[in-house]
Coordinates of C-alpha atoms and ligand atoms in Angstrom, one line a residue:
X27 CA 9.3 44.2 -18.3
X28 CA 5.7 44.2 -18.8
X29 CA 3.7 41.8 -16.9
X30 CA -0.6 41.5 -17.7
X31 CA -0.6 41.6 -14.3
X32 CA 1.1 41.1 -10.7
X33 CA 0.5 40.8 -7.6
X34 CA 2.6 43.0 -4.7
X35 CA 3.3 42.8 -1.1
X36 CA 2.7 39.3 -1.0
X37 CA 4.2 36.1 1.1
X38 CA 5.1 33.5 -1.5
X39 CA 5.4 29.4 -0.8
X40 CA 7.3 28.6 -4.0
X41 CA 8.7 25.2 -3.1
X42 CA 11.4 25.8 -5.2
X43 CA 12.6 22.2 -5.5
X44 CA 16.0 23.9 -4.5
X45 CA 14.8 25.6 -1.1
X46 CA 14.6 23.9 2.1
X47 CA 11.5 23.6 3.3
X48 CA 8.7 25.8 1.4
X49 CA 10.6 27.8 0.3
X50 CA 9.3 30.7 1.4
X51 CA 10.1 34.8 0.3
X52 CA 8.7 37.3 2.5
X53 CA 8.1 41.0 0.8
X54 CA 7.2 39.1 -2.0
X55 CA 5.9 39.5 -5.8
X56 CA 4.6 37.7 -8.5
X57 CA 3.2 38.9 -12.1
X58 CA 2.1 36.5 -14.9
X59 CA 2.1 37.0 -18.8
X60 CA 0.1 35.3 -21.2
X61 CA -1.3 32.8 -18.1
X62 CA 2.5 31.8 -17.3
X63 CA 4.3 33.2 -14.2
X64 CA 6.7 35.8 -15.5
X65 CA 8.5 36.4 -12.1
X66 CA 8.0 35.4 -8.5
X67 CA 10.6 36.3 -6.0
X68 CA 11.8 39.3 -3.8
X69 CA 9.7 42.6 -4.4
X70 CA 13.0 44.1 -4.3
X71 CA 14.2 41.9 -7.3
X72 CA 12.1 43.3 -9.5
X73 CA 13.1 44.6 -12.5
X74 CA 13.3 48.2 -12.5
X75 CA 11.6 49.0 -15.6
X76 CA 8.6 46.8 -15.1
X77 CA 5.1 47.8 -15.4
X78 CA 1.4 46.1 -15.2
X79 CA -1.5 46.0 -17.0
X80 CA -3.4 45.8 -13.1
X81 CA -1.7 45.6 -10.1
X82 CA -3.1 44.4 -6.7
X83 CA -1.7 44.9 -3.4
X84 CA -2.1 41.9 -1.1
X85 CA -1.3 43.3 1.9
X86 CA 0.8 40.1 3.2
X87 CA -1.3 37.5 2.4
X88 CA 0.2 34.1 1.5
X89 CA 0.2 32.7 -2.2
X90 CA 0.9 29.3 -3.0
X91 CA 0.6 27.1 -5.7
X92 CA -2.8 26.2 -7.0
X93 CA -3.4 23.0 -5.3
X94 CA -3.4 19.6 -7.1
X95 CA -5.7 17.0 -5.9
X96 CA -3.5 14.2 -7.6
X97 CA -6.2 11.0 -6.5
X98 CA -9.8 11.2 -7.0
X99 CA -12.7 8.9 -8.5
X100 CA -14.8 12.4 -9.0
X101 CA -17.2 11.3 -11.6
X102 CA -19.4 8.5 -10.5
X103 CA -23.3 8.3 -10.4
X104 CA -25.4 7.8 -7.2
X105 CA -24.3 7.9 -3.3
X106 CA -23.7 5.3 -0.5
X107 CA -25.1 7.2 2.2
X108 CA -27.0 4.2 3.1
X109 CA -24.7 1.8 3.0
X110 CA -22.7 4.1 5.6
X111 CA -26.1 3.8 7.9
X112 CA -26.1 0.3 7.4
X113 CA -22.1 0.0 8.6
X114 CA -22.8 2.5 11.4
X115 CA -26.0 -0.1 12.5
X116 CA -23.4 -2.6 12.4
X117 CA -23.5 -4.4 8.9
X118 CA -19.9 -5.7 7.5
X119 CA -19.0 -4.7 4.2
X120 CA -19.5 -7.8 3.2
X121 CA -23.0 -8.3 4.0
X122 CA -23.4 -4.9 2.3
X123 CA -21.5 -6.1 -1.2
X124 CA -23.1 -9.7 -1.0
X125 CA -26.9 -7.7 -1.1
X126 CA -25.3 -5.1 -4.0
X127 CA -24.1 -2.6 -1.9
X128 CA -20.4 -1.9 -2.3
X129 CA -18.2 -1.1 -5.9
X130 CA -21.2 -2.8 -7.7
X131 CA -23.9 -0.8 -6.5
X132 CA -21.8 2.1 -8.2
X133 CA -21.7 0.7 -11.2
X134 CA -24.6 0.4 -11.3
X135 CA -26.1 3.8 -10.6
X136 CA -22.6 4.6 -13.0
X137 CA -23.9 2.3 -15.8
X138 CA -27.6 4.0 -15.7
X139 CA -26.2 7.7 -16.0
X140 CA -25.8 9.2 -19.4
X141 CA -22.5 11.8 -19.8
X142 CA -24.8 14.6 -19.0
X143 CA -25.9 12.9 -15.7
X144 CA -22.3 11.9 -14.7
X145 CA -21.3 15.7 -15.6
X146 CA -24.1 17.0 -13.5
X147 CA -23.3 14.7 -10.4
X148 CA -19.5 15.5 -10.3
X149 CA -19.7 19.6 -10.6
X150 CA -21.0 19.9 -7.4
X151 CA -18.0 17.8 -5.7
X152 CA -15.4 19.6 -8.5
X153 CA -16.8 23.1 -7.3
X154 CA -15.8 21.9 -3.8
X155 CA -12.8 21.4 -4.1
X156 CA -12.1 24.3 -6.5
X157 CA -13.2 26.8 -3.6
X158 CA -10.4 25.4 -1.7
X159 CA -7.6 26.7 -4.2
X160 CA -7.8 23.6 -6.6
X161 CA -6.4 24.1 -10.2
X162 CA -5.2 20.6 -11.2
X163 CA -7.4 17.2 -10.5
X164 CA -6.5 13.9 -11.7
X165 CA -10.0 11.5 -11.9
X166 CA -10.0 8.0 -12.7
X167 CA -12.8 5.9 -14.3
X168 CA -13.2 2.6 -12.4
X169 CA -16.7 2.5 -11.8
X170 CA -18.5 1.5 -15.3
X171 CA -16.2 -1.7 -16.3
X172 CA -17.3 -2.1 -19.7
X173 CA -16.1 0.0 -22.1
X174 CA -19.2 2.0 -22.9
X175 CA -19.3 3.3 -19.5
X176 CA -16.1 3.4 -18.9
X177 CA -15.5 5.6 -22.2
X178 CA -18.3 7.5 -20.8
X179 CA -17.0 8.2 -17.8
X180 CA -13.6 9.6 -19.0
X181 CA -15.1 11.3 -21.5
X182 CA -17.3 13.0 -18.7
X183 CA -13.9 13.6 -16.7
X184 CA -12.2 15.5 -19.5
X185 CA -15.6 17.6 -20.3
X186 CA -15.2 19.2 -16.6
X187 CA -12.0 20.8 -17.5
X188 CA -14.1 22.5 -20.2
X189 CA -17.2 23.3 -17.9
X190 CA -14.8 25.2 -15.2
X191 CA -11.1 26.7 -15.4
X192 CA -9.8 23.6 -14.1
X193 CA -6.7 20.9 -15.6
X194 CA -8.2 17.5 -15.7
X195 CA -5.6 14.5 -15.7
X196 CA -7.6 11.6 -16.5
X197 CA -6.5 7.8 -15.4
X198 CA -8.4 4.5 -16.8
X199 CA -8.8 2.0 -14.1
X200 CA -10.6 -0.8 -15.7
X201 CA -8.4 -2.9 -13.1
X202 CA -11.0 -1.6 -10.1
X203 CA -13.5 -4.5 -9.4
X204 CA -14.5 -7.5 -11.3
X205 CA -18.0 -6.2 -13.3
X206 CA -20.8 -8.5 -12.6
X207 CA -20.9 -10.3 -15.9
X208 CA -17.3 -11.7 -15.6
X209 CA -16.8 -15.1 -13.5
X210 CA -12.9 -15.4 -14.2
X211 CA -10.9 -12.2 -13.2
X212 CA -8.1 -12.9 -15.5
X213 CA -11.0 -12.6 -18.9
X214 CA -11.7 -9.6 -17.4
X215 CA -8.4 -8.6 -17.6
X216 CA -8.2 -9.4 -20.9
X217 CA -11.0 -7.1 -21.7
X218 CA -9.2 -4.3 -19.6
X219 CA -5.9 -4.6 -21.5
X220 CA -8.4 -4.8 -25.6
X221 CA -9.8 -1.1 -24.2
X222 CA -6.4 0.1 -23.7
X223 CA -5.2 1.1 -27.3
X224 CA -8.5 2.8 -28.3
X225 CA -8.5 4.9 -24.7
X226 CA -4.8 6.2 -25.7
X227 CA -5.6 7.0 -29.6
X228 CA -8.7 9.0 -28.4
X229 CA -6.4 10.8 -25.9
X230 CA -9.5 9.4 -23.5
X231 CA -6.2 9.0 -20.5
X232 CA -3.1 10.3 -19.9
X233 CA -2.4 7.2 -17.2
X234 CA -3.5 3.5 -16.6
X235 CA -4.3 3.0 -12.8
X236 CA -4.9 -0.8 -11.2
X237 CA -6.3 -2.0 -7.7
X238 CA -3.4 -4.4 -6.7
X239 CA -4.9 -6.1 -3.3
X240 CA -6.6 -9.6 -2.6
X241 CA -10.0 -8.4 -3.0
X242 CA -9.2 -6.5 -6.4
X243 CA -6.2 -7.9 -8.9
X244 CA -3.1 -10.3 -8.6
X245 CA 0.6 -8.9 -9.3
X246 CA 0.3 -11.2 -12.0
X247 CA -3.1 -9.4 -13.4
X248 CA -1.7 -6.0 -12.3
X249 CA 1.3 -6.8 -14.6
X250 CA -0.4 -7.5 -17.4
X251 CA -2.4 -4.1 -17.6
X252 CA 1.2 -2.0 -16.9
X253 CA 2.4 -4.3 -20.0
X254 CA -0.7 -2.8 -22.2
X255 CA -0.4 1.1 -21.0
X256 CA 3.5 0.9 -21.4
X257 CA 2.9 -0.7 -25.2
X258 CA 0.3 2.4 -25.9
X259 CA 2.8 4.9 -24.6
X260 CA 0.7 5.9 -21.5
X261 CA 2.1 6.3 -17.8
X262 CA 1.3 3.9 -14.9
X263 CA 0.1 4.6 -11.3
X264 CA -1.1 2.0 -8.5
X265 CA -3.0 1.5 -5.7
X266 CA -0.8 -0.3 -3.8
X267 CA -0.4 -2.5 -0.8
X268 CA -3.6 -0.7 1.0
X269 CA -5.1 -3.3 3.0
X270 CA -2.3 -6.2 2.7
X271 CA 1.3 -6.2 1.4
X272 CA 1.2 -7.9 -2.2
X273 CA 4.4 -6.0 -2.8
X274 CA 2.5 -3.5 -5.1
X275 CA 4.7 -0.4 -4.3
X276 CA 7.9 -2.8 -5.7
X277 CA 6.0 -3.8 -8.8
X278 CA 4.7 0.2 -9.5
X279 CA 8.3 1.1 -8.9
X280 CA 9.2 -1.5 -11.8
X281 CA 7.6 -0.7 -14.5
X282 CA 8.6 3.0 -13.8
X283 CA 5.4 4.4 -12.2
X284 CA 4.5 8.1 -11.6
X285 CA 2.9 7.0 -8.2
X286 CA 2.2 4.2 -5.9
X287 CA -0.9 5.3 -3.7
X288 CA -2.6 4.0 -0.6
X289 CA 1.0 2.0 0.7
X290 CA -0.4 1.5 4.1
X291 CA 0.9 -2.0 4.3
X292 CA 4.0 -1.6 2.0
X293 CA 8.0 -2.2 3.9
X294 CA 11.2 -1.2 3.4
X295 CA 12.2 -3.3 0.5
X296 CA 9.0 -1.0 -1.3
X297 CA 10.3 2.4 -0.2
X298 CA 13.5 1.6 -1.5
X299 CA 12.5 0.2 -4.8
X300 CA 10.1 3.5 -5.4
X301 CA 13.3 5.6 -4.4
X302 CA 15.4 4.1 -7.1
X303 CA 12.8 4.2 -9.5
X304 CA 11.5 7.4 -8.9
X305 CA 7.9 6.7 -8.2
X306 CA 6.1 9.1 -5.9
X307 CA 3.9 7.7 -2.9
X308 CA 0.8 9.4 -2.6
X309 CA -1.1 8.9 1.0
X310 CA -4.5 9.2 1.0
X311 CA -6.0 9.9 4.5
X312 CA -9.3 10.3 4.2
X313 CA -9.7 6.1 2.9
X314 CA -7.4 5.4 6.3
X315 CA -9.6 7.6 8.0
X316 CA -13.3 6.4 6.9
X317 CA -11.8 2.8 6.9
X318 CA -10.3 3.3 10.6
X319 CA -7.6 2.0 9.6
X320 CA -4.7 1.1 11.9
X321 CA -1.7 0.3 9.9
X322 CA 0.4 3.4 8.9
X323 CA 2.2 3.7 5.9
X324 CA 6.0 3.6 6.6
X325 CA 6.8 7.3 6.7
X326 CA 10.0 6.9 8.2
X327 CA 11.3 3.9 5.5
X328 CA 9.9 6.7 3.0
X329 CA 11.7 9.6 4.1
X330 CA 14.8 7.7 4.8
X331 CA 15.0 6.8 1.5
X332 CA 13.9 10.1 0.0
X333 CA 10.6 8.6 -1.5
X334 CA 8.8 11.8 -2.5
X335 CA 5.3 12.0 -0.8
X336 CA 1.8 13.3 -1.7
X337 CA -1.2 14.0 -0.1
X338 CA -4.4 13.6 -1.6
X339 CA -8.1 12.7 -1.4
X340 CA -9.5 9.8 -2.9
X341 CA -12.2 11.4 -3.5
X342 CA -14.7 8.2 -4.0
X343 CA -18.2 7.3 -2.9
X344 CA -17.2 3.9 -0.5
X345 CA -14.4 4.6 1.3
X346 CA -13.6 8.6 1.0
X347 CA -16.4 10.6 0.3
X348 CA -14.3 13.5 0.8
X349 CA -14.4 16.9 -1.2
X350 CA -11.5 18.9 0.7
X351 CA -7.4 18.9 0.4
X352 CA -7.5 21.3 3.0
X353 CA -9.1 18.6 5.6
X354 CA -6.9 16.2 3.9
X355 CA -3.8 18.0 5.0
X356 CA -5.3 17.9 8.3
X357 CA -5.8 14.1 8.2
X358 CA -2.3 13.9 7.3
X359 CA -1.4 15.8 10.2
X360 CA -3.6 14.0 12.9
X361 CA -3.4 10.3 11.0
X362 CA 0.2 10.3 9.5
X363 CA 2.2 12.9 11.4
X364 CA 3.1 14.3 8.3
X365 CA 4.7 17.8 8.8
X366 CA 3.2 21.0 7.6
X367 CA 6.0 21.2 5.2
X368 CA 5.5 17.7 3.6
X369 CA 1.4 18.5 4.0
X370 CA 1.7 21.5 1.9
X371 CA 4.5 20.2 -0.3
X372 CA 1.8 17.0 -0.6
X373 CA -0.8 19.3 -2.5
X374 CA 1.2 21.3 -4.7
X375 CA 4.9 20.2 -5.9
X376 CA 4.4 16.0 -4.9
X377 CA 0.8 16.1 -6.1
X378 CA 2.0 17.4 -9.3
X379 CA 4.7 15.1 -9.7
X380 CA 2.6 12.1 -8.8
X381 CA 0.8 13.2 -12.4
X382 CA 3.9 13.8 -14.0
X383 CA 3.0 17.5 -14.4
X384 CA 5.9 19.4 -12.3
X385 CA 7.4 20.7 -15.7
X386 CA 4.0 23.1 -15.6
X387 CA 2.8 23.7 -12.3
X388 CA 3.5 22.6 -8.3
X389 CA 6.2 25.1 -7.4
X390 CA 6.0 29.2 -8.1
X391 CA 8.6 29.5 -10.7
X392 CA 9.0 31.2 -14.0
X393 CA 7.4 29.6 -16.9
X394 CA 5.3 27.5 -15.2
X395 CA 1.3 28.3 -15.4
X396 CA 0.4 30.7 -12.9
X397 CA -2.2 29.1 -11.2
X398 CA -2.6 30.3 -7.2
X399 CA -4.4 30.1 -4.1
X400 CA -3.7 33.2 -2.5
X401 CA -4.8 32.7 1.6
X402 CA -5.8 34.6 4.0
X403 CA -4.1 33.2 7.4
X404 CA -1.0 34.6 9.3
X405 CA 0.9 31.4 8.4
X406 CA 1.0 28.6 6.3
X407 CA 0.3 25.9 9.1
X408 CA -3.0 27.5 9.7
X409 CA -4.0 25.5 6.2
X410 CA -3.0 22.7 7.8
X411 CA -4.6 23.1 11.4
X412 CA -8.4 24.5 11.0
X413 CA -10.7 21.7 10.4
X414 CA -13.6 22.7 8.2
X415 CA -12.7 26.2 7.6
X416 CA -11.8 27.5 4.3
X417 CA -9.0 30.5 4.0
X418 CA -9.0 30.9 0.2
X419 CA -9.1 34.7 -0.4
X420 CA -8.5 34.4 -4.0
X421 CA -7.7 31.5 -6.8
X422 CA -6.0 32.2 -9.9
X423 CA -6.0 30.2 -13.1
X424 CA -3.8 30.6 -16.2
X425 CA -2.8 34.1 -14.7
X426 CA -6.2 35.3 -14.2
Ligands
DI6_28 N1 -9.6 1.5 -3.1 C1 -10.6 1.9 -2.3 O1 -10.5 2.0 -1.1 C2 -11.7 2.2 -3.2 N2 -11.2 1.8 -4.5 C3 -10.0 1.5 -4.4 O2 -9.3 1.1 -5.3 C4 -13.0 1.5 -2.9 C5 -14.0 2.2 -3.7 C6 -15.4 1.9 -3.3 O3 -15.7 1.2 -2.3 O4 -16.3 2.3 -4.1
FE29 FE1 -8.5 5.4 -5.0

């Protein structure tokens, strides 16, 4: 067998859907061919007449998947730095939004960047989290609602996945926050579910995303938009149930979503419904976290039910300005009380289901892209327990 390259001596975290746990193989290897992983299991599996174009020697070091950051709102233009002052001196959020602050004052700042600008702004947070072992992002629009800048905006999202060796899964959320210029929120809605078609025929989106909550969209509205994606052929996600329980996770779970994310307020009759349907929940700390939240998402109702869970970080400029999965896990950890099995499972395998994407990476099996993070800790739970300390020894994308 002849591999372009592989990697010996290695510890591998496959989560091979069929293991328990990580799935773990000590005394380890892994080679790739033509960017794809051409074998990943026991050194002592390999086949006898195999040979490498370069071979390295990890000296026990863990691999595991690339990481998938299967949440983020990556490209938008300015900061709210000073909003967080303001809310540290004791302003309410609402004081902030009714003054500009808030969403609007990122569209704004979003509105007034040109692709170049938007491109320039998000490289900084991409490289972030691409030190950290990333090799798959998902990035929503959501902050230029009208379709100039929203077009924009995706358009700036795809061009990062040419600007670094990166997949880019891109999600239109028109359905964030009413713009401005709109009194009635279901003409907006209208508007949202016109740019639809022309986002799918550009291949602009590979998912429609909505913000279900009081403050945001109805069911009803919500409803509407999943009717537009699903008659353009594009998946749906939601955020869902963050701050009260409009039944969003039942109403993701019934139009077939990939994920229903946030679900801090969602019950059992949610869990169940995502179960059946299939729909992955995807927890995002870092909002619970910078929000100080105090209602937990129903972990147990999830698990029970075998609702598949991700972990990822909402990566947005109001309520998780947050550049690192690695951090996230330990949110997750300190937060949730997730495991360091589901933590690490969150990033890789769940994250990569939540974008519909398992079929090409998440796990460390044959066929699949070899994208890595090969780390430099004595066990896997260290990725999970150091807080602002980055292990990443090496990152590997397509093989190389
Ligand atoms: N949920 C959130 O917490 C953010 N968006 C969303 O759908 C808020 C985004 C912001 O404040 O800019
Ligand atoms: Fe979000």
């Amino acid at each position: 067998m002849q591999f372009d390259k592989i990697w010996l001596d290695a510890r591998l975290v496959t989560l091979k859907p069929a293991e328990t746990g990580l799935g773990i193989i000590e005394n380890g290897a892994i080679a790739t061919k033509d960017g794809r992983i051409a074998f990943a299991g026991l050194l002592s599996e390999l086949p006898g007449n195999w040979s490498a174009r370069e071979t390295v020697r990890l000296d026990g070091r863990w691999v595991t998947p690339g990481l998938v950051d299967c949440h983020t709102h990556l490209v938008y233009g300015g900061n709210r730095a000073h909003e967080f002052e303001l809310r540290l001196a004791g302003a309410s959020y609402e004081e902030i939004a009714r003054s500009g602050g808030g969403i609007l004052s990122t569209v704004k700042a979003t509105r007034a960047a040109s692709e170049d600008d938007l491109v320039n702004a998000s490289l900084p947070r991409l490289d972030h989290l691409i030190a950290e072992g990333v090799t798959t992002i998902e990035i929503k629009s959501g902050y230029g609602l009208d379709r100039d800048s929203e077009f924009r905006v995706l358009r700036a999202a795809r061009r990062l996945a040419r600007e670094r060796p990166i997949e880019v899964a891109t999600t239109f959320l028109g359905a964030h926050a009413l713009p401005p210029e709109y009194a009635d929120r279901d003409r907006y809605i209208d508007y949202v579910c016109d740019m639809i078609p022309a986002i799918a025929r550009d291949h602009l989106a590979d998912a429609v995303d909505a913000f279900c909550e009081g403050i945001a969209f109805s069911p009803e509205q919500t409803a509407r938009v999943f009717k537009a994606a699903k008659t353009a052929g594009l998946a749906v996600k939601l955020h869902a149930d963050q701050l009260s329980n409009l039944h969003g996770a039942r109403l993701a779970a019934e139009y077939g979503a990939l994920s229903a994310d946030h679900l801090e307020y969602t019950d059992e009759d949610g869990a169940i419904a995502m179960a059946k349907a299939g729909t992955t929940a995807v927890l995002l700390p870092g909002a619970f976290y910078m929000l100080r939240e105090k209602q937990m998402p129903p972990l147990d109702a999830f698990r029970r039910h075998g609702v598949k869970i991700a972990v990822a970080t909402d990566c947005n400029p109001g309520t998780s300005p947050l550049t690192s999965l690695l951090l996230t896990m330990n949110m997750g950890a300190t937060l949730f009380r997730l495991t360091v099995d589901e933590l690490i499972a969150g990033v890789t395998r769940e994250a990569a289901r939540a974008l519909g994407r398992l079929h090409e990476v998440g796990t460390l099996e044959t066929g699949k892209w070899c994208d890595l993070a090969i780390w430099d800790v004595e066990r896997p739970a260290e990725l999970v327990y150091r807080i602002g300390f980055n292990p990443l020894f090496q990152r590997v994308w397509r093989g190389a």
